PDB file of C-alpha atoms and ligand atoms in Angstrom:
ATOM      1  CA  MET A1360     174.272  15.271 256.162  1.00 89.00           C
ATOM      2  CA  SER A1361     170.831  13.645 256.896  1.00 94.00           C
ATOM      3  CA  VAL A1362     167.045  14.496 256.598  1.00 96.00           C
ATOM      4  CA  SER A1363     164.257  13.270 258.630  1.00 97.00           C
ATOM      5  CA  VAL A1364     160.682  12.552 257.569  1.00 98.00           C
ATOM      6  CA  ARG A1365     157.607  12.169 259.816  1.00 98.00           C
ATOM      7  CA  VAL A1366     154.885   9.972 258.219  1.00 98.00           C
ATOM      8  CA  PRO A1367     151.462   9.117 259.673  1.00 98.00           C
ATOM      9  CA  ALA A1368     149.421   6.063 260.011  1.00 98.00           C
ATOM     10  CA  LYS A1369     146.045   5.837 258.063  1.00 98.00           C
ATOM     11  CA  ILE A1370     142.624   4.484 258.915  1.00 98.00           C
ATOM     12  CA  ASN A1371     139.779   3.597 256.427  1.00 98.00           C
ATOM     13  CA  LEU A1372     136.670   5.469 257.577  1.00 98.00           C
ATOM     14  CA  ALA A1373     134.957   3.539 254.705  1.00 98.00           C
ATOM     15  CA  LEU A1374     136.408   0.691 252.816  1.00 98.00           C
ATOM     16  CA  ARG A1375     134.175  -0.881 250.213  1.00 97.00           C
ATOM     17  CA  VAL A1376     135.696  -4.000 248.620  1.00 97.00           C
ATOM     18  CA  GLY A1377     134.578  -4.794 244.767  1.00 94.00           C
ATOM     19  CA  GLU A1378     135.613  -7.344 242.365  1.00 91.00           C
ATOM     20  CA  ARG A1379     138.812  -9.462 242.500  1.00 94.00           C
ATOM     21  CA  ARG A1380     140.937  -8.284 239.400  1.00 95.00           C
ATOM     22  CA  ALA A1381     142.914 -10.538 237.046  1.00 96.00           C
ATOM     23  CA  ASP A1382     146.135  -9.056 238.816  1.00 95.00           C
ATOM     24  CA  GLY A1383     144.811 -10.314 242.213  1.00 95.00           C
ATOM     25  CA  TYR A1384     144.081  -6.962 243.567  1.00 96.00           C
ATOM     26  CA  HIS A1385     140.462  -5.899 244.551  1.00 97.00           C
ATOM     27  CA  GLU A1386     138.894  -2.877 243.137  1.00 96.00           C
ATOM     28  CA  LEU A1387     138.443  -0.572 246.073  1.00 97.00           C
ATOM     29  CA  SER A1388     136.594   2.397 247.049  1.00 97.00           C
ATOM     30  CA  THR A1389     137.777   3.803 250.466  1.00 98.00           C
ATOM     31  CA  VAL A1390     138.011   6.839 252.361  1.00 98.00           C
ATOM     32  CA  PHE A1391     141.387   7.326 253.941  1.00 98.00           C
ATOM     33  CA  GLN A1392     142.110   9.487 256.904  1.00 98.00           C
ATOM     34  CA  ALA A1393     145.772  10.309 257.962  1.00 98.00           C
ATOM     35  CA  VAL A1394     145.901  10.018 261.881  1.00 98.00           C
ATOM     36  CA  GLY A1395     148.591  11.531 264.268  1.00 98.00           C
ATOM     37  CA  LEU A1396     150.352   8.306 265.067  1.00 98.00           C
ATOM     38  CA  TYR A1397     153.851   8.546 263.316  1.00 98.00           C
ATOM     39  CA  ASP A1398     157.149   6.758 262.073  1.00 98.00           C
ATOM     40  CA  THR A1399     160.128   8.883 261.722  1.00 98.00           C
ATOM     41  CA  LEU A1400     162.727   7.944 258.965  1.00 98.00           C
ATOM     42  CA  THR A1401     166.051   9.359 258.929  1.00 98.00           C
ATOM     43  CA  ALA A1402     168.212   9.039 255.777  1.00 98.00           C
ATOM     44  CA  ALA A1403     171.958   9.941 255.943  1.00 97.00           C
ATOM     45  CA  ARG A1404     174.387  10.207 253.047  1.00 95.00           C
ATOM     46  CA  ALA A1405     176.228   6.923 252.535  1.00 97.00           C
ATOM     47  CA  PRO A1406     177.776   5.170 249.709  1.00 96.00           C
ATOM     48  CA  ALA A1407     175.444   2.236 249.824  1.00 96.00           C
ATOM     49  CA  LEU A1408     171.732   1.775 250.709  1.00 97.00           C
ATOM     50  CA  THR A1409     170.941   0.100 254.150  1.00 97.00           C
ATOM     51  CA  ALA A1410     168.127   0.170 256.581  1.00 97.00           C
ATOM     52  CA  SER A1411     167.544  -0.349 260.225  1.00 97.00           C
ATOM     53  CA  VAL A1412     164.413  -0.393 262.429  1.00 97.00           C
ATOM     54  CA  SER A1413     163.923   0.467 265.936  1.00 97.00           C
ATOM     55  CA  GLY A1414     160.668   0.847 268.193  1.00 94.00           C
ATOM     56  CA  GLU A1415     157.106  -0.459 267.989  1.00 87.00           C
ATOM     57  CA  GLY A1416     157.326  -4.118 266.547  1.00 88.00           C
ATOM     58  CA  CYS A1417     160.754  -3.513 264.859  1.00 91.00           C
ATOM     59  CA  ALA A1418     161.823  -7.274 265.431  1.00 90.00           C
ATOM     60  CA  LEU A1419     159.000  -8.228 262.882  1.00 90.00           C
ATOM     61  CA  VAL A1420     160.377  -5.632 260.259  1.00 91.00           C
ATOM     62  CA  PRO A1421     162.928  -7.013 257.739  1.00 91.00           C
ATOM     63  CA  THR A1422     166.067  -5.016 257.387  1.00 92.00           C
ATOM     64  CA  GLY A1423     167.408  -6.525 254.066  1.00 90.00           C
ATOM     65  CA  GLU A1424     165.900  -6.107 250.517  1.00 89.00           C
ATOM     66  CA  GLY A1425     162.328  -6.817 251.751  1.00 92.00           C
ATOM     67  CA  ASN A1426     162.269  -3.753 253.919  1.00 95.00           C
ATOM     68  CA  LEU A1427     159.810  -1.412 252.349  1.00 97.00           C
ATOM     69  CA  ALA A1428     161.858   1.870 252.985  1.00 98.00           C
ATOM     70  CA  LEU A1429     164.739   0.231 251.292  1.00 98.00           C
ATOM     71  CA  ARG A1430     162.713  -0.860 248.344  1.00 98.00           C
ATOM     72  CA  ALA A1431     161.378   2.592 247.934  1.00 98.00           C
ATOM     73  CA  ALA A1432     164.889   4.138 247.998  1.00 98.00           C
ATOM     74  CA  ARG A1433     166.065   1.539 245.677  1.00 98.00           C
ATOM     75  CA  LEU A1434     163.341   2.412 243.273  1.00 98.00           C
ATOM     76  CA  LEU A1435     164.022   6.016 243.386  1.00 98.00           C
ATOM     77  CA  GLN A1436     167.501   5.455 242.790  1.00 97.00           C
ATOM     78  CA  VAL A1437     167.107   3.266 239.838  1.00 96.00           C
ATOM     79  CA  ARG A1438     164.779   5.511 238.016  1.00 96.00           C
ATOM     80  CA  THR A1439     166.617   8.694 238.641  1.00 96.00           C
ATOM     81  CA  GLY A1440     170.108   7.239 238.096  1.00 95.00           C
ATOM     82  CA  VAL A1441     171.558   8.596 241.302  1.00 96.00           C
ATOM     83  CA  ARG A1442     174.765   6.951 242.252  1.00 94.00           C
ATOM     84  CA  GLU A1443     174.899   7.479 245.910  1.00 95.00           C
ATOM     85  CA  GLY A1444     173.199   5.421 248.730  1.00 97.00           C
ATOM     86  CA  ALA A1445     171.664   6.269 251.928  1.00 98.00           C
ATOM     87  CA  GLU A1446     171.615   5.106 255.537  1.00 98.00           C
ATOM     88  CA  LEU A1447     167.949   4.717 256.394  1.00 98.00           C
ATOM     89  CA  HIS A1448     166.762   4.438 259.888  1.00 98.00           C
ATOM     90  CA  VAL A1449     162.954   4.107 260.816  1.00 98.00           C
ATOM     91  CA  ALA A1450     161.783   4.699 264.385  1.00 98.00           C
ATOM     92  CA  LYS A1451     158.463   2.904 264.427  1.00 97.00           C
ATOM     93  CA  ALA A1452     155.457   3.929 266.531  1.00 96.00           C
ATOM     94  CA  ILE A1453     152.902   2.445 263.906  1.00 95.00           C
ATOM     95  CA  PRO A1454     152.373  -1.124 264.685  1.00 91.00           C
ATOM     96  CA  VAL A1455     153.291  -3.624 262.054  1.00 89.00           C
ATOM     97  CA  ALA A1456     150.619  -5.474 260.304  1.00 88.00           C
ATOM     98  CA  GLY A1457     147.940  -3.585 262.120  1.00 92.00           C
ATOM     99  CA  GLY A1458     145.923  -2.285 259.169  1.00 93.00           C
ATOM    100  CA  LEU A1459     147.313   1.119 259.773  1.00 96.00           C
ATOM    101  CA  ALA A1460     149.642   1.093 256.541  1.00 95.00           C
ATOM    102  CA  GLY A1461     152.775   1.073 258.697  1.00 95.00           C
ATOM    103  CA  GLY A1462     154.901  -0.377 256.145  1.00 96.00           C
ATOM    104  CA  SER A1463     153.473   1.678 253.334  1.00 97.00           C
ATOM    105  CA  ALA A1464     154.102   4.770 255.474  1.00 98.00           C
ATOM    106  CA  ASP A1465     157.865   3.849 255.761  1.00 98.00           C
ATOM    107  CA  ALA A1466     158.120   3.461 251.971  1.00 98.00           C
ATOM    108  CA  ALA A1467     156.420   6.800 251.344  1.00 98.00           C
ATOM    109  CA  ALA A1468     158.932   8.382 254.179  1.00 98.00           C
ATOM    110  CA  ALA A1469     161.768   6.954 252.277  1.00 98.00           C
ATOM    111  CA  LEU A1470     160.751   8.434 249.024  1.00 98.00           C
ATOM    112  CA  VAL A1471     160.363  11.821 250.428  1.00 98.00           C
ATOM    113  CA  ALA A1472     163.561  11.646 252.380  1.00 98.00           C
ATOM    114  CA  CYS A1473     165.760  10.336 249.671  1.00 98.00           C
ATOM    115  CA  ASP A1474     164.184  12.760 247.249  1.00 97.00           C
ATOM    116  CA  ALA A1475     165.432  15.537 249.484  1.00 96.00           C
ATOM    117  CA  LEU A1476     168.783  13.940 250.315  1.00 96.00           C
ATOM    118  CA  TRP A1477     169.721  13.273 246.737  1.00 97.00           C
ATOM    119  CA  GLN A1478     167.967  16.403 245.401  1.00 95.00           C
ATOM    120  CA  THR A1479     166.365  14.559 242.479  1.00 95.00           C
ATOM    121  CA  GLY A1480     163.958  17.260 241.737  1.00 89.00           C
ATOM    122  CA  LEU A1481     160.884  14.940 241.185  1.00 94.00           C
ATOM    123  CA  VAL A1482     157.617  16.551 241.029  1.00 94.00           C
ATOM    124  CA  ARG A1483     154.769  15.402 243.326  1.00 93.00           C
ATOM    125  CA  GLU A1484     153.169  13.380 240.506  1.00 95.00           C
ATOM    126  CA  ASP A1485     156.361  11.572 239.916  1.00 96.00           C
ATOM    127  CA  LEU A1486     156.604  10.781 243.650  1.00 97.00           C
ATOM    128  CA  LEU A1487     153.054   9.671 243.637  1.00 97.00           C
ATOM    129  CA  ALA A1488     153.476   7.349 240.488  1.00 97.00           C
ATOM    130  CA  LEU A1489     156.684   5.697 242.212  1.00 98.00           C
ATOM    131  CA  ALA A1490     154.687   5.432 245.423  1.00 98.00           C
ATOM    132  CA  ALA A1491     151.814   3.471 243.508  1.00 98.00           C
ATOM    133  CA  GLU A1492     154.485   0.903 242.136  1.00 97.00           C
ATOM    134  CA  LEU A1493     155.334   0.295 245.833  1.00 98.00           C
ATOM    135  CA  GLY A1494     152.145  -0.536 247.278  1.00 96.00           C
ATOM    136  CA  SER A1495     148.418   0.225 247.312  1.00 96.00           C
ATOM    137  CA  ASP A1496     148.596   2.497 250.407  1.00 97.00           C
ATOM    138  CA  VAL A1497     151.737   4.316 249.501  1.00 98.00           C
ATOM    139  CA  PRO A1498     150.356   7.084 247.537  1.00 98.00           C
ATOM    140  CA  PHE A1499     148.046   8.172 250.485  1.00 98.00           C
ATOM    141  CA  ALA A1500     151.070   7.998 252.881  1.00 98.00           C
ATOM    142  CA  VAL A1501     152.560  10.740 250.693  1.00 98.00           C
ATOM    143  CA  HIS A1502     149.437  12.635 250.137  1.00 97.00           C
ATOM    144  CA  GLY A1503     147.870  12.620 253.905  1.00 98.00           C
ATOM    145  CA  GLY A1504     144.812  14.372 255.074  1.00 98.00           C
ATOM    146  CA  THR A1505     141.512  12.854 254.013  1.00 98.00           C
ATOM    147  CA  ALA A1506     141.098  11.408 250.406  1.00 98.00           C
ATOM    148  CA  LEU A1507     138.913   8.979 248.359  1.00 98.00           C
ATOM    149  CA  GLY A1508     141.028   6.123 247.162  1.00 98.00           C
ATOM    150  CA  THR A1509     139.827   4.168 244.133  1.00 98.00           C
ATOM    151  CA  GLY A1510     141.309   1.384 241.790  1.00 97.00           C
ATOM    152  CA  ARG A1511     143.711  -0.618 243.753  1.00 96.00           C
ATOM    153  CA  GLY A1512     143.459   2.346 246.352  1.00 95.00           C
ATOM    154  CA  CYS A1513     146.120   4.312 244.522  1.00 96.00           C
ATOM    155  CA  GLN A1514     144.026   6.727 242.687  1.00 97.00           C
ATOM    156  CA  LEU A1515     143.432   9.573 245.065  1.00 98.00           C
ATOM    157  CA  THR A1516     140.796  12.334 244.895  1.00 97.00           C
ATOM    158  CA  GLU A1517     140.721  15.112 247.543  1.00 94.00           C
ATOM    159  CA  VAL A1518     137.601  15.111 249.510  1.00 96.00           C
ATOM    160  CA  LEU A1519     136.208  18.112 251.362  1.00 95.00           C
ATOM    161  CA  ALA A1520     136.391  17.248 255.056  1.00 95.00           C
ATOM    162  CA  ARG A1521     135.387  19.776 257.629  1.00 96.00           C
ATOM    163  CA  GLY A1522     136.505  19.532 261.245  1.00 96.00           C
ATOM    164  CA  ARG A1523     139.104  17.799 263.428  1.00 97.00           C
ATOM    165  CA  TYR A1524     138.276  14.177 264.510  1.00 98.00           C
ATOM    166  CA  TYR A1525     139.634  12.387 267.736  1.00 98.00           C
ATOM    167  CA  TRP A1526     140.156   8.815 267.397  1.00 98.00           C
ATOM    168  CA  VAL A1527     141.151   6.070 269.958  1.00 98.00           C
ATOM    169  CA  LEU A1528     143.275   3.298 268.139  1.00 97.00           C
ATOM    170  CA  VAL A1529     143.075  -0.008 270.066  1.00 96.00           C
ATOM    171  CA  LEU A1530     146.147  -1.979 269.181  1.00 94.00           C
ATOM    172  CA  ALA A1531     146.093  -5.879 269.115  1.00 90.00           C
ATOM    173  CA  GLU A1532     148.698  -8.217 270.382  1.00 86.00           C
ATOM    174  CA  ARG A1533     149.562  -9.904 266.836  1.00 89.00           C
ATOM    175  CA  GLY A1534     149.022  -8.506 263.407  1.00 92.00           C
ATOM    176  CA  LEU A1535     146.761  -9.928 260.562  1.00 95.00           C
ATOM    177  CA  ALA A1536     148.388 -10.577 257.057  1.00 96.00           C
ATOM    178  CA  THR A1537     146.549  -8.286 254.522  1.00 96.00           C
ATOM    179  CA  PRO A1538     146.400 -10.967 251.646  1.00 96.00           C
ATOM    180  CA  GLU A1539     145.111 -13.606 254.040  1.00 97.00           C
ATOM    181  CA  VAL A1540     142.136 -11.219 255.196  1.00 97.00           C
ATOM    182  CA  PHE A1541     141.303 -10.436 251.360  1.00 97.00           C
ATOM    183  CA  ALA A1542     141.466 -14.145 250.520  1.00 97.00           C
ATOM    184  CA  LEU A1543     138.925 -14.924 253.440  1.00 97.00           C
ATOM    185  CA  HIS A1544     136.940 -12.025 252.404  1.00 97.00           C
ATOM    186  CA  ASP A1545     136.659 -13.623 248.943  1.00 95.00           C
ATOM    187  CA  ASP A1546     135.691 -17.101 250.522  1.00 95.00           C
ATOM    188  CA  LEU A1547     132.917 -15.283 252.621  1.00 93.00           C
ATOM    189  CA  ALA A1548     131.678 -13.277 249.736  1.00 84.00           C
ATOM    190  CA  PRO A1549     129.829 -10.817 251.784  1.00 78.00           C
ATOM    191  CA  ARG A1550     127.571  -8.085 250.018  1.00 79.00           C
ATOM    192  CA  PRO A1551     129.595  -4.688 249.560  1.00 73.00           C
ATOM    193  CA  ARG A1552     128.083  -2.797 252.763  1.00 86.00           C
ATOM    194  CA  ALA A1553     130.598   0.057 253.531  1.00 96.00           C
ATOM    195  CA  ASP A1554     128.765   3.295 252.739  1.00 97.00           C
ATOM    196  CA  VAL A1555     131.256   5.561 251.126  1.00 98.00           C
ATOM    197  CA  GLU A1556     128.659   8.159 250.188  1.00 98.00           C
ATOM    198  CA  ALA A1557     127.477   8.445 253.851  1.00 98.00           C
ATOM    199  CA  VAL A1558     131.070   9.002 254.979  1.00 98.00           C
ATOM    200  CA  LEU A1559     131.714  11.654 252.380  1.00 98.00           C
ATOM    201  CA  ALA A1560     128.484  13.479 253.417  1.00 98.00           C
ATOM    202  CA  ALA A1561     129.430  13.311 257.056  1.00 98.00           C
ATOM    203  CA  LEU A1562     132.846  14.640 256.356  1.00 98.00           C
ATOM    204  CA  ARG A1563     131.401  17.484 254.157  1.00 98.00           C
ATOM    205  CA  SER A1564     129.109  18.505 256.950  1.00 98.00           C
ATOM    206  CA  GLY A1565     131.675  18.073 259.693  1.00 97.00           C
ATOM    207  CA  ASP A1566     129.439  16.148 261.786  1.00 97.00           C
ATOM    208  CA  PRO A1567     131.387  13.602 263.870  1.00 98.00           C
ATOM    209  CA  ALA A1568     128.037  11.876 265.105  1.00 98.00           C
ATOM    210  CA  ALA A1569     127.078  11.118 261.477  1.00 98.00           C
ATOM    211  CA  LEU A1570     130.570  10.107 260.711  1.00 98.00           C
ATOM    212  CA  GLY A1571     130.468   7.613 263.642  1.00 98.00           C
ATOM    213  CA  ARG A1572     127.171   6.220 262.250  1.00 98.00           C
ATOM    214  CA  ALA A1573     128.678   5.927 258.751  1.00 98.00           C
ATOM    215  CA  LEU A1574     131.956   4.185 259.465  1.00 98.00           C
ATOM    216  CA  GLY A1575     131.979   0.895 257.606  1.00 97.00           C
ATOM    217  CA  ASN A1576     134.738  -1.604 256.299  1.00 98.00           C
ATOM    218  CA  ASP A1577     133.913  -4.697 254.025  1.00 97.00           C
ATOM    219  CA  LEU A1578     137.054  -6.511 255.253  1.00 97.00           C
ATOM    220  CA  GLN A1579     135.727  -6.475 258.889  1.00 97.00           C
ATOM    221  CA  ALA A1580     133.789  -9.706 258.676  1.00 96.00           C
ATOM    222  CA  ALA A1581     137.029 -11.463 257.441  1.00 97.00           C
ATOM    223  CA  ALA A1582     139.089  -9.899 260.262  1.00 97.00           C
ATOM    224  CA  LEU A1583     136.637 -10.966 262.753  1.00 96.00           C
ATOM    225  CA  ARG A1584     136.424 -14.570 261.690  1.00 96.00           C
ATOM    226  CA  LEU A1585     140.369 -14.667 261.923  1.00 97.00           C
ATOM    227  CA  ARG A1586     140.369 -13.005 265.121  1.00 95.00           C
ATOM    228  CA  PRO A1587     136.901 -13.412 267.013  1.00 95.00           C
ATOM    229  CA  GLU A1588     138.017 -11.452 270.125  1.00 93.00           C
ATOM    230  CA  LEU A1589     137.737  -8.259 268.049  1.00 94.00           C
ATOM    231  CA  ASP A1590     134.018  -8.309 268.441  1.00 95.00           C
ATOM    232  CA  ARG A1591     134.500  -7.749 272.103  1.00 94.00           C
ATOM    233  CA  VAL A1592     136.799  -4.834 271.247  1.00 95.00           C
ATOM    234  CA  LEU A1593     134.166  -3.175 269.049  1.00 96.00           C
ATOM    235  CA  SER A1594     131.296  -3.747 271.653  1.00 96.00           C
ATOM    236  CA  ALA A1595     133.472  -2.273 274.320  1.00 96.00           C
ATOM    237  CA  GLY A1596     133.885   0.881 272.245  1.00 97.00           C
ATOM    238  CA  VAL A1597     130.061   1.207 271.624  1.00 97.00           C
ATOM    239  CA  GLU A1598     129.397   0.620 275.357  1.00 96.00           C
ATOM    240  CA  ALA A1599     132.141   3.282 276.481  1.00 96.00           C
ATOM    241  CA  GLY A1600     130.097   5.759 274.365  1.00 97.00           C
ATOM    242  CA  ALA A1601     132.169   5.806 270.998  1.00 98.00           C
ATOM    243  CA  LEU A1602     130.422   7.635 268.364  1.00 98.00           C
ATOM    244  CA  GLY A1603     131.329   4.786 265.970  1.00 98.00           C
ATOM    245  CA  VAL A1604     133.822   1.853 265.744  1.00 98.00           C
ATOM    246  CA  VAL A1605     135.438   0.123 262.855  1.00 98.00           C
ATOM    247  CA  VAL A1606     138.237  -2.317 262.109  1.00 97.00           C
ATOM    248  CA  SER A1607     140.805  -0.233 260.455  1.00 97.00           C
ATOM    249  CA  GLY A1608     141.790  -1.726 256.794  1.00 97.00           C
ATOM    250  CA  SER A1609     142.485  -5.419 257.125  1.00 97.00           C
ATOM    251  CA  GLY A1610     142.863  -5.108 260.877  1.00 95.00           C
ATOM    252  CA  PRO A1611     143.362  -5.971 263.790  1.00 96.00           C
ATOM    253  CA  THR A1612     143.623  -2.303 264.744  1.00 97.00           C
ATOM    254  CA  VAL A1613     140.087  -1.009 265.890  1.00 97.00           C
ATOM    255  CA  ALA A1614     139.347   2.793 265.393  1.00 98.00           C
ATOM    256  CA  MET A1615     136.880   4.425 267.775  1.00 98.00           C
ATOM    257  CA  LEU A1616     135.597   7.812 267.296  1.00 98.00           C
ATOM    258  CA  ALA A1617     135.209  10.246 270.123  1.00 98.00           C
ATOM    259  CA  ALA A1618     133.480  13.663 270.177  1.00 98.00           C
ATOM    260  CA  SER A1619     136.308  15.567 271.510  1.00 98.00           C
ATOM    261  CA  GLY A1620     140.023  15.333 272.588  1.00 98.00           C
ATOM    262  CA  PRO A1621     139.058  14.830 276.189  1.00 98.00           C
ATOM    263  CA  ALA A1622     136.429  12.435 275.156  1.00 98.00           C
ATOM    264  CA  ALA A1623     138.916  10.504 273.468  1.00 98.00           C
ATOM    265  CA  VAL A1624     141.248  10.209 276.667  1.00 98.00           C
ATOM    266  CA  ARG A1625     138.297   9.061 278.568  1.00 97.00           C
ATOM    267  CA  LEU A1626     137.178   6.424 275.878  1.00 98.00           C
ATOM    268  CA  ALA A1627     140.838   5.181 275.744  1.00 97.00           C
ATOM    269  CA  ALA A1628     141.320   4.800 279.502  1.00 96.00           C
ATOM    270  CA  GLU A1629     137.916   2.813 279.521  1.00 95.00           C
ATOM    271  CA  VAL A1630     138.659   0.515 276.770  1.00 95.00           C
ATOM    272  CA  ALA A1631     142.239  -0.021 278.043  1.00 93.00           C
ATOM    273  CA  GLY A1632     140.871  -1.092 281.274  1.00 84.00           C
ATOM    274  CA  CYS A1633     139.196  -4.177 279.901  1.00 77.00           C
ATOM    275  CA  GLY A1634     142.414  -6.160 279.565  1.00 75.00           C
ATOM    276  CA  TRP A1635     142.609  -7.383 275.971  1.00 77.00           C
ATOM    277  CA  ALA A1636     144.115  -4.440 274.262  1.00 82.00           C
ATOM    278  CA  ARG A1637     147.955  -4.555 273.896  1.00 86.00           C
ATOM    279  CA  ALA A1638     148.087  -0.663 273.685  1.00 92.00           C
ATOM    280  CA  VAL A1639     145.501   2.102 273.277  1.00 95.00           C
ATOM    281  CA  ARG A1640     146.555   5.328 271.479  1.00 96.00           C
ATOM    282  CA  THR A1641     144.732   8.572 270.989  1.00 97.00           C
ATOM    283  CA  ALA A1642     145.301  10.284 267.668  1.00 98.00           C
ATOM    284  CA  GLU A1643     143.928  13.581 266.131  1.00 98.00           C
ATOM    285  CA  ALA A1644     143.104  13.542 262.296  1.00 98.00           C
ATOM    286  CA  PRO A1645     143.252  14.577 259.840  1.00 98.00           C
ATOM    287  CA  VAL A1646     147.121  15.363 259.542  1.00 98.00           C
ATOM    288  CA  ALA A1647     149.588  16.019 256.659  1.00 98.00           C
ATOM    289  CA  GLY A1648     151.385  13.011 254.846  1.00 98.00           C
ATOM    290  CA  ALA A1649     154.941  12.297 254.856  1.00 98.00           C
ATOM    291  CA  ARG A1650     156.805  15.652 255.461  1.00 97.00           C
ATOM    292  CA  LEU A1651     160.487  16.573 256.058  1.00 96.00           C
ATOM    293  CA  VAL A1652     160.921  17.747 259.702  1.00 94.00           C
ATOM    294  CA  THR A1653     164.719  18.421 259.025  1.00 83.00           C
ATOM    295  CA  MET A1654     166.058  19.954 255.754  1.00 67.00           C
ATOM    296  CA  PRO A1655     169.016  18.780 253.963  1.00 61.00           C
ATOM    297  CA  GLY A1656     172.200  20.806 254.307  1.00 56.00           C
TER     298      GLY A1656
HETATM  299  O1  C5P B1987     149.484  -3.295 247.704  1.00 58.31           O
HETATM  300  P1  C5P B1987     149.835  -3.801 248.930  1.00 58.31           P
HETATM  301  O2  C5P B1987     151.224  -4.543 248.735  1.00 58.31           O
HETATM  302  O3  C5P B1987     149.735  -3.070 249.938  1.00 58.31           O
HETATM  303  O4  C5P B1987     148.810  -4.889 249.045  1.00 58.31           O
HETATM  304  C1  C5P B1987     148.922  -6.069 250.123  1.00 58.31           C
HETATM  305  C2  C5P B1987     148.105  -7.259 249.500  1.00 58.31           C
HETATM  306  O5  C5P B1987     146.646  -6.802 250.005  1.00 58.31           O
HETATM  307  C3  C5P B1987     148.074  -7.581 248.169  1.00 58.31           C
HETATM  308  O6  C5P B1987     148.995  -8.491 247.936  1.00 58.31           O
HETATM  309  C4  C5P B1987     146.678  -8.088 248.063  1.00 58.31           C
HETATM  310  O7  C5P B1987     146.379  -9.394 248.441  1.00 58.31           O
HETATM  311  C5  C5P B1987     145.775  -7.346 248.894  1.00 58.31           C
HETATM  312  N1  C5P B1987     145.183  -6.165 248.236  1.00 58.31           N
HETATM  313  C6  C5P B1987     144.057  -6.181 247.325  1.00 58.31           C
HETATM  314  N2  C5P B1987     143.443  -5.484 246.705  1.00 58.31           N
HETATM  315  C7  C5P B1987     143.858  -4.092 246.902  1.00 58.31           C
HETATM  316  C8  C5P B1987     144.923  -3.736 247.837  1.00 58.31           C
HETATM  317  C9  C5P B1987     145.480  -4.855 248.427  1.00 58.31           C
HETATM  318  O8  C5P B1987     143.671  -7.519 247.143  1.00 58.31           O
HETATM  319  N3  C5P B1987     143.172  -3.268 246.220  1.00 58.31           N
END
């Protein structure tokens, strides 16, 4: 018996970074959006917990106890007193260390999959609380859609978001380490700039042009310092007619907003032709969070 869960990547439409807290995390105010680029996790009945990974960047993902999906399943097992294990397999399409919360997505998928496989009967709030223990972006990967994240990023509030959005995701050759980007951000000490209110207003009115203008990320300066070539990527998006361009999360993925599905395909073709992007994907948003695609039994 096995179950499969499909889980999306996220981008940050606005990412405002506040004070560094005593626990080392930063106070955030961020608008998450789940985009249609998915990892798929399968969990099969097994006596022990194991994990394997295939697909996009899989060589960079540990399969031992450092694997985030395995850690999520282990946490669920311990907290619910389940005695059986599970054989987890992650088929990756979300790039590793790309600022798209791929590892968090896998942790969220493992929680949802093992909850179904083991029939733990946890309610959504319990799953979200476990998710928050696993990482700042894990609750949103369970939640999906478009949401405001505060605190470490784990406290989620539903936001009114009208309309569909068409994104082009420009993937880089090498990832960036999130702690390194936050640390450089602290050294640079830029003033908070991302305009969360403007993003929320654009989403309320369902106006892609206004959303394009409002996109902003306080970590972008640090990501650009670590990866100067991102500047060319951002400019290429603007020149190719994107409604807005922004580095996603801690980068280095760049998200470009297009006016329609066909416009996204044209934008993707144009920025892919410039030569520096490792890969370019189009993705619609918002989409649901981690969901079962095959049922147990
Ligand atoms: O929570 P998560 O493990 O995804 O965070 C990865 C790293 O990102 C943290 O170790 C920390 O360096 C940084 N971070 C932060 N403030 C946040 C979220 C993440 O400084 N609110």
